[in-house]
Amino acid sequence: MKKIIALALVSIMVMAAPLAAMAAAPVNLQTKGAPVVFGAKAAPYITDAGDTMVPLSYLDSLGIWTGWNAQTGTATLINGKLVTATATSTAVDGAATAFNLNLTVTDNIPFIKLRSVSNIFNLSLAWNGDTRTVNVTNTLSKPVAAKKELILATTTSTQDSGLLDFLLPEFEKDTGIVVKTVSVGSGAAIKMGSDGEADLMLVHSKSQELDAMKAGDAVSRHELMYNDFIIVGPEGDPAGVRAAEGDALKAFKAIYDSGLPFVSRGDKSGTDTLEKSLWVAAGVTPDPKNYLEAATGMLATLTIAEQRNGYTVTDRATYLKNQDKLSLPILCEGDSLLLNQYSVMVVNPNKNNMINVLSALQFSDWLISAKGQELINAYGVEEYGKPLFFANFKPAY
């Protein structure tokens, strides 16, 4: 009897080994019969439990809007239903569901269970065991908002530089959506999103952006474009900033040692955050007698610096757009510490029922699309001979 049991166990183990190997192997994926090609890290696979896992980004091609908050590990899926998923739970329109997405993150790429997606959104799947191929046989129409208007909370630099005046008519022409902008500092723009007073944020203060993501204030964040900050001041440069030869910290020490006026944005904007970090990195604390916090936008700050015969930090785009109104030359530029990265963030629709998340997602996707990125790179070339912003979106998932 023991021999029979032992032989049975051996047989089961022999049979199970190939099955386990098969379960760990990759799977082919098709959409309506057409093969889908993925990068190596994003390739779909089958778990040991037999679940087909696909990268979250694949769902966009099926007509489902997606968002990924890497800070909280939360995926958002929208098409007639609002689905949120973490590693341990899945909710549909705020209620728990039996169709768990089994969210898993590998190499920073979120993967979800395809069968659960098909159950939630009524997609049909077909399996070919011979070729190990899953075919998604139908797709959805991507939903668009009935309300063709959204509120964009953004920085004064995107407004003062003229970039939005260049981009928004193109977006409206493509989609019919009107974008109403509120131009404030990045800190104030992020707070508007946090308070549910905007649908989308276009900002440039990474530390504040990541804090907002950790708080769950946005469902997605995409790094969109960059330019740089520059240090400007009086033509005669009495503080000797030019002698720093592009070293931002040496420039700040020179301004501090000179006792000459420095005008700060003082408004918790991205520029203000960057400037204050430079003082800390330079190891000096500005003397209140010579340090003026303007609590205003970039162009107004530049004007005050000129009036006070002082120094300030500005984004290059606003400076170039308005240089005919100013007599402040560029005195320090090119330091890696002066990089100015912008991101677009879609506000979490759970903030309130007024958030126009569909239009916000549409605008965010338009900005990171090939057309949006080309337009960003084109702005300023005709007038200044070079772009004022450099598009640098790279898929994060």
Tab-separated table of N, CA and C in Angstrom, residues 100-187:
chain	number	residue	atom	x	y	z
A	100	ASN	N	-11.170	41.135	-7.852
A	100	ASN	CA	-9.947	41.816	-7.414
A	100	ASN	C	-8.961	41.907	-8.575
A	101	LEU	N	-8.362	43.082	-8.754
A	101	LEU	CA	-7.404	43.271	-9.841
A	101	LEU	C	-6.026	42.701	-9.534
A	102	ASN	N	-5.832	42.250	-8.279
A	102	ASN	CA	-4.544	41.631	-7.893
A	102	ASN	C	-3.354	42.498	-8.307
A	103	LEU	N	-3.430	43.788	-8.054
A	103	LEU	CA	-2.385	44.730	-8.469
A	103	LEU	C	-1.013	44.290	-7.963
A	104	THR	N	-0.073	44.193	-8.899
A	104	THR	CA	1.305	43.813	-8.583
A	104	THR	C	2.247	44.779	-9.297
A	105	VAL	N	3.305	45.190	-8.629
A	105	VAL	CA	4.259	46.110	-9.238
A	105	VAL	C	5.589	45.389	-9.417
A	106	THR	N	6.069	45.344	-10.655
A	106	THR	CA	7.344	44.712	-10.983
A	106	THR	C	8.177	45.688	-11.796
A	107	ASP	N	9.404	45.961	-11.330
A	107	ASP	CA	10.275	46.933	-12.011
A	107	ASP	C	9.561	48.267	-12.218
A	108	ASN	N	8.806	48.678	-11.195
A	108	ASN	CA	8.062	49.951	-11.195
A	108	ASN	C	6.901	49.976	-12.191
A	109	ILE	N	6.539	48.839	-12.760
A	109	ILE	CA	5.423	48.764	-13.701
A	109	ILE	C	4.255	48.047	-13.025
A	110	PRO	N	3.081	48.699	-12.938
A	110	PRO	CA	1.918	48.041	-12.332
A	110	PRO	C	1.260	47.064	-13.298
A	111	PHE	N	0.984	45.857	-12.813
A	111	PHE	CA	0.288	44.829	-13.578
A	111	PHE	C	-1.038	44.513	-12.885
A	112	ILE	N	-2.057	44.199	-13.690
A	112	ILE	CA	-3.354	43.859	-13.123
A	112	ILE	C	-3.925	42.626	-13.809
A	113	LYS	N	-4.874	41.994	-13.139
A	113	LYS	CA	-5.471	40.748	-13.615
A	113	LYS	C	-6.473	41.044	-14.735
A	114	LEU	N	-6.206	40.510	-15.918
A	114	LEU	CA	-7.031	40.806	-17.088
A	114	LEU	C	-8.450	40.270	-16.932
A	115	ARG	N	-8.614	39.094	-16.366
A	115	ARG	CA	-9.942	38.519	-16.213
A	115	ARG	C	-10.845	39.418	-15.369
A	116	SER	N	-10.314	39.999	-14.322
A	116	SER	CA	-11.121	40.901	-13.486
A	116	SER	C	-11.507	42.161	-14.251
A	117	VAL	N	-10.568	42.671	-15.055
A	117	VAL	CA	-10.886	43.840	-15.886
A	117	VAL	C	-12.028	43.502	-16.826
A	118	SER	N	-11.975	42.297	-17.446
A	118	SER	CA	-13.019	41.900	-18.392
A	118	SER	C	-14.364	41.754	-17.690
A	119	ASN	N	-14.361	41.261	-16.459
A	119	ASN	CA	-15.610	41.114	-15.714
A	119	ASN	C	-16.207	42.463	-15.334
A	120	ILE	N	-15.355	43.396	-14.941
A	120	ILE	CA	-15.847	44.707	-14.499
A	120	ILE	C	-16.356	45.540	-15.675
A	121	PHE	N	-15.634	45.487	-16.800
A	121	PHE	CA	-15.962	46.369	-17.919
A	121	PHE	C	-16.613	45.637	-19.111
A	122	ASN	N	-17.005	44.386	-18.894
A	122	ASN	CA	-17.702	43.617	-19.937
A	122	ASN	C	-16.872	43.463	-21.211
A	123	LEU	N	-15.629	43.095	-21.042
A	123	LEU	CA	-14.782	42.733	-22.168
A	123	LEU	C	-14.813	41.220	-22.344
A	124	SER	N	-14.625	40.740	-23.564
A	124	SER	CA	-14.654	39.306	-23.844
A	124	SER	C	-13.242	38.798	-24.108
A	125	LEU	N	-12.933	37.644	-23.523
A	125	LEU	CA	-11.607	37.041	-23.684
A	125	LEU	C	-11.723	35.669	-24.330
A	126	ALA	N	-10.761	35.350	-25.179
A	126	ALA	CA	-10.678	34.013	-25.769
A	126	ALA	C	-9.280	33.466	-25.543
A	127	TRP	N	-9.201	32.164	-25.242
A	127	TRP	CA	-7.918	31.538	-24.912
A	127	TRP	C	-7.582	30.448	-25.927
A	128	ASN	N	-6.364	30.505	-26.460
A	128	ASN	CA	-5.864	29.467	-27.358
A	128	ASN	C	-4.725	28.764	-26.634
A	129	GLY	N	-5.003	27.548	-26.136
A	129	GLY	CA	-4.011	26.820	-25.366
A	129	GLY	C	-2.808	26.378	-26.183
A	130	ASP	N	-3.022	26.128	-27.476
A	130	ASP	CA	-1.922	25.657	-28.319
A	130	ASP	C	-0.843	26.732	-28.469
A	131	THR	N	-1.268	27.981	-28.616
A	131	THR	CA	-0.301	29.076	-28.810
A	131	THR	C	-0.113	29.915	-27.549
A	132	ARG	N	-0.813	29.523	-26.469
A	132	ARG	CA	-0.777	30.290	-25.207
A	132	ARG	C	-1.061	31.772	-25.500
A	133	THR	N	-2.195	32.018	-26.106
A	133	THR	CA	-2.566	33.369	-26.504
A	133	THR	C	-3.914	33.749	-25.906
A	134	VAL	N	-3.951	34.917	-25.269
A	134	VAL	CA	-5.208	35.504	-24.815
A	134	VAL	C	-5.593	36.581	-25.822
A	135	ASN	N	-6.819	36.520	-26.316
A	135	ASN	CA	-7.315	37.508	-27.266
A	135	ASN	C	-8.462	38.291	-26.618
A	136	VAL	N	-8.278	39.616	-26.519
A	136	VAL	CA	-9.365	40.478	-26.057
A	136	VAL	C	-10.181	40.808	-27.308
A	137	THR	N	-11.368	40.245	-27.394
A	137	THR	CA	-12.091	40.269	-28.666
A	137	THR	C	-12.922	41.528	-28.902
A	138	ASN	N	-13.083	42.370	-27.890
A	138	ASN	CA	-13.800	43.627	-28.098
A	138	ASN	C	-13.132	44.749	-27.309
A	139	THR	N	-13.293	45.960	-27.768
A	139	THR	CA	-12.779	47.129	-27.049
A	139	THR	C	-13.940	48.077	-26.769
A	140	LEU	N	-13.659	49.090	-25.950
A	140	LEU	CA	-14.690	50.044	-25.544
A	140	LEU	C	-14.443	51.398	-26.205
A	141	SER	N	-15.476	52.187	-26.269
A	141	SER	CA	-15.304	53.585	-26.677
A	141	SER	C	-14.833	54.359	-25.456
A	142	LYS	N	-13.755	55.092	-25.606
A	142	LYS	CA	-13.217	55.833	-24.463
A	142	LYS	C	-14.191	56.959	-24.100
A	143	PRO	N	-14.609	57.038	-22.853
A	143	PRO	CA	-15.606	58.048	-22.492
A	143	PRO	C	-15.014	59.454	-22.496
A	144	VAL	N	-15.831	60.406	-22.873
A	144	VAL	CA	-15.445	61.813	-22.810
A	144	VAL	C	-16.478	62.545	-21.967
A	145	ALA	N	-16.067	63.642	-21.383
A	145	ALA	CA	-16.958	64.379	-20.476
A	145	ALA	C	-18.043	65.109	-21.244
A	146	ALA	N	-19.246	65.127	-20.669
A	146	ALA	CA	-20.330	65.914	-21.248
A	146	ALA	C	-20.036	67.401	-21.062
A	147	LYS	N	-19.380	67.729	-19.951
A	147	LYS	CA	-19.020	69.117	-19.670
A	147	LYS	C	-17.700	69.440	-20.366
A	148	LYS	N	-17.747	70.294	-21.369
A	148	LYS	CA	-16.568	70.601	-22.176
A	148	LYS	C	-15.804	71.795	-21.611
A	149	GLU	N	-15.432	71.680	-20.362
A	149	GLU	CA	-14.711	72.772	-19.710
A	149	GLU	C	-13.958	72.202	-18.515
A	150	LEU	N	-12.747	72.633	-18.323
A	150	LEU	CA	-12.009	72.194	-17.143
A	150	LEU	C	-11.218	73.351	-16.554
A	151	ILE	N	-10.891	73.207	-15.275
A	151	ILE	CA	-10.122	74.231	-14.560
A	151	ILE	C	-8.708	73.722	-14.365
A	152	LEU	N	-7.752	74.486	-14.878
A	152	LEU	CA	-6.340	74.150	-14.770
A	152	LEU	C	-5.678	75.101	-13.776
A	153	ALA	N	-5.170	74.541	-12.684
A	153	ALA	CA	-4.383	75.319	-11.731
A	153	ALA	C	-2.925	75.212	-12.154
A	154	THR	N	-2.306	76.339	-12.445
A	154	THR	CA	-0.959	76.289	-13.011
A	154	THR	C	-0.099	77.411	-12.460
A	155	THR	N	1.148	77.423	-12.875
A	155	THR	CA	2.105	78.384	-12.360
A	155	THR	C	2.086	79.669	-13.186
A	156	THR	N	2.575	80.717	-12.600
A	156	THR	CA	2.642	81.977	-13.336
A	156	THR	C	3.615	81.875	-14.502
A	157	SER	N	4.591	80.976	-14.412
A	157	SER	CA	5.585	80.876	-15.490
A	157	SER	C	4.982	80.321	-16.772
A	158	THR	N	4.073	79.350	-16.663
A	158	THR	CA	3.447	78.829	-17.884
A	158	THR	C	2.528	79.875	-18.506
A	159	GLN	N	1.976	80.747	-17.653
A	159	GLN	CA	1.106	81.810	-18.158
A	159	GLN	C	1.936	82.974	-18.696
A	160	ASP	N	2.883	83.461	-17.875
A	160	ASP	CA	3.674	84.637	-18.268
A	160	ASP	C	4.572	84.364	-19.466
A	161	SER	N	4.962	83.110	-19.651
A	161	SER	CA	5.825	82.765	-20.791
A	161	SER	C	5.059	82.722	-22.103
A	162	GLY	N	3.741	82.674	-22.025
A	162	GLY	CA	2.922	82.586	-23.231
A	162	GLY	C	2.673	81.170	-23.702
A	163	LEU	N	3.209	80.167	-22.993
A	163	LEU	CA	3.060	78.785	-23.442
A	163	LEU	C	1.598	78.364	-23.526
A	164	LEU	N	0.807	78.696	-22.511
A	164	LEU	CA	-0.583	78.269	-22.512
A	164	LEU	C	-1.384	78.965	-23.606
A	165	ASP	N	-1.065	80.209	-23.880
A	165	ASP	CA	-1.740	80.902	-24.984
A	165	ASP	C	-1.449	80.207	-26.315
A	166	PHE	N	-0.333	79.508	-26.378
A	166	PHE	CA	0.069	78.772	-27.581
A	166	PHE	C	-0.595	77.402	-27.647
A	167	LEU	N	-0.670	76.704	-26.502
A	167	LEU	CA	-1.162	75.326	-26.485
A	167	LEU	C	-2.684	75.209	-26.437
A	168	LEU	N	-3.318	76.022	-25.620
A	168	LEU	CA	-4.736	75.805	-25.342
A	168	LEU	C	-5.643	75.933	-26.560
A	169	PRO	N	-5.409	76.882	-27.467
A	169	PRO	CA	-6.266	76.918	-28.671
A	169	PRO	C	-6.159	75.631	-29.499
A	170	GLU	N	-4.977	75.018	-29.525
A	170	GLU	CA	-4.801	73.767	-30.263
A	170	GLU	C	-5.572	72.627	-29.606
A	171	PHE	N	-5.528	72.576	-28.280
A	171	PHE	CA	-6.261	71.537	-27.559
A	171	PHE	C	-7.766	71.719	-27.739
A	172	GLU	N	-8.229	72.953	-27.646
A	172	GLU	CA	-9.658	73.219	-27.830
A	172	GLU	C	-10.101	72.850	-29.247
A	173	LYS	N	-9.258	73.135	-30.227
A	173	LYS	CA	-9.579	72.792	-31.614
A	173	LYS	C	-9.684	71.280	-31.780
A	174	ASP	N	-8.818	70.539	-31.105
A	174	ASP	CA	-8.804	69.079	-31.235
A	174	ASP	C	-9.939	68.403	-30.482
A	175	THR	N	-10.370	68.998	-29.363
A	175	THR	CA	-11.298	68.293	-28.466
A	175	THR	C	-12.607	69.022	-28.186
A	176	GLY	N	-12.642	70.324	-28.427
A	176	GLY	CA	-13.814	71.108	-28.067
A	176	GLY	C	-13.861	71.480	-26.597
A	177	ILE	N	-12.821	71.123	-25.858
A	177	ILE	CA	-12.785	71.406	-24.416
A	177	ILE	C	-12.116	72.763	-24.168
A	178	VAL	N	-12.776	73.601	-23.400
A	178	VAL	CA	-12.241	74.909	-23.035
A	178	VAL	C	-11.517	74.789	-21.692
A	179	VAL	N	-10.284	75.261	-21.639
A	179	VAL	CA	-9.488	75.201	-20.410
A	179	VAL	C	-9.465	76.582	-19.767
A	180	LYS	N	-9.977	76.658	-18.552
A	180	LYS	CA	-9.918	77.903	-17.785
A	180	LYS	C	-8.737	77.818	-16.834
A	181	THR	N	-7.820	78.764	-16.924
A	181	THR	CA	-6.603	78.692	-16.129
A	181	THR	C	-6.672	79.606	-14.915
A	182	VAL	N	-6.099	79.122	-13.833
A	182	VAL	CA	-5.877	79.937	-12.639
A	182	VAL	C	-4.371	79.950	-12.433
A	183	SER	N	-3.752	81.109	-12.617
A	183	SER	CA	-2.297	81.224	-12.590
A	183	SER	C	-1.823	81.696	-11.222
A	184	VAL	N	-1.169	80.798	-10.497
A	184	VAL	CA	-0.649	81.081	-9.154
A	184	VAL	C	0.706	80.385	-9.027
A	185	GLY	N	1.307	80.409	-7.868
A	185	GLY	CA	2.523	79.648	-7.642
A	185	GLY	C	2.209	78.161	-7.559
A	186	SER	N	3.232	77.326	-7.718
A	186	SER	CA	3.009	75.878	-7.679
A	186	SER	C	2.370	75.428	-6.377
A	187	GLY	N	2.826	76.002	-5.263
A	187	GLY	CA	2.252	75.619	-3.969
A	187	GLY	C	0.766	75.890	-3.905
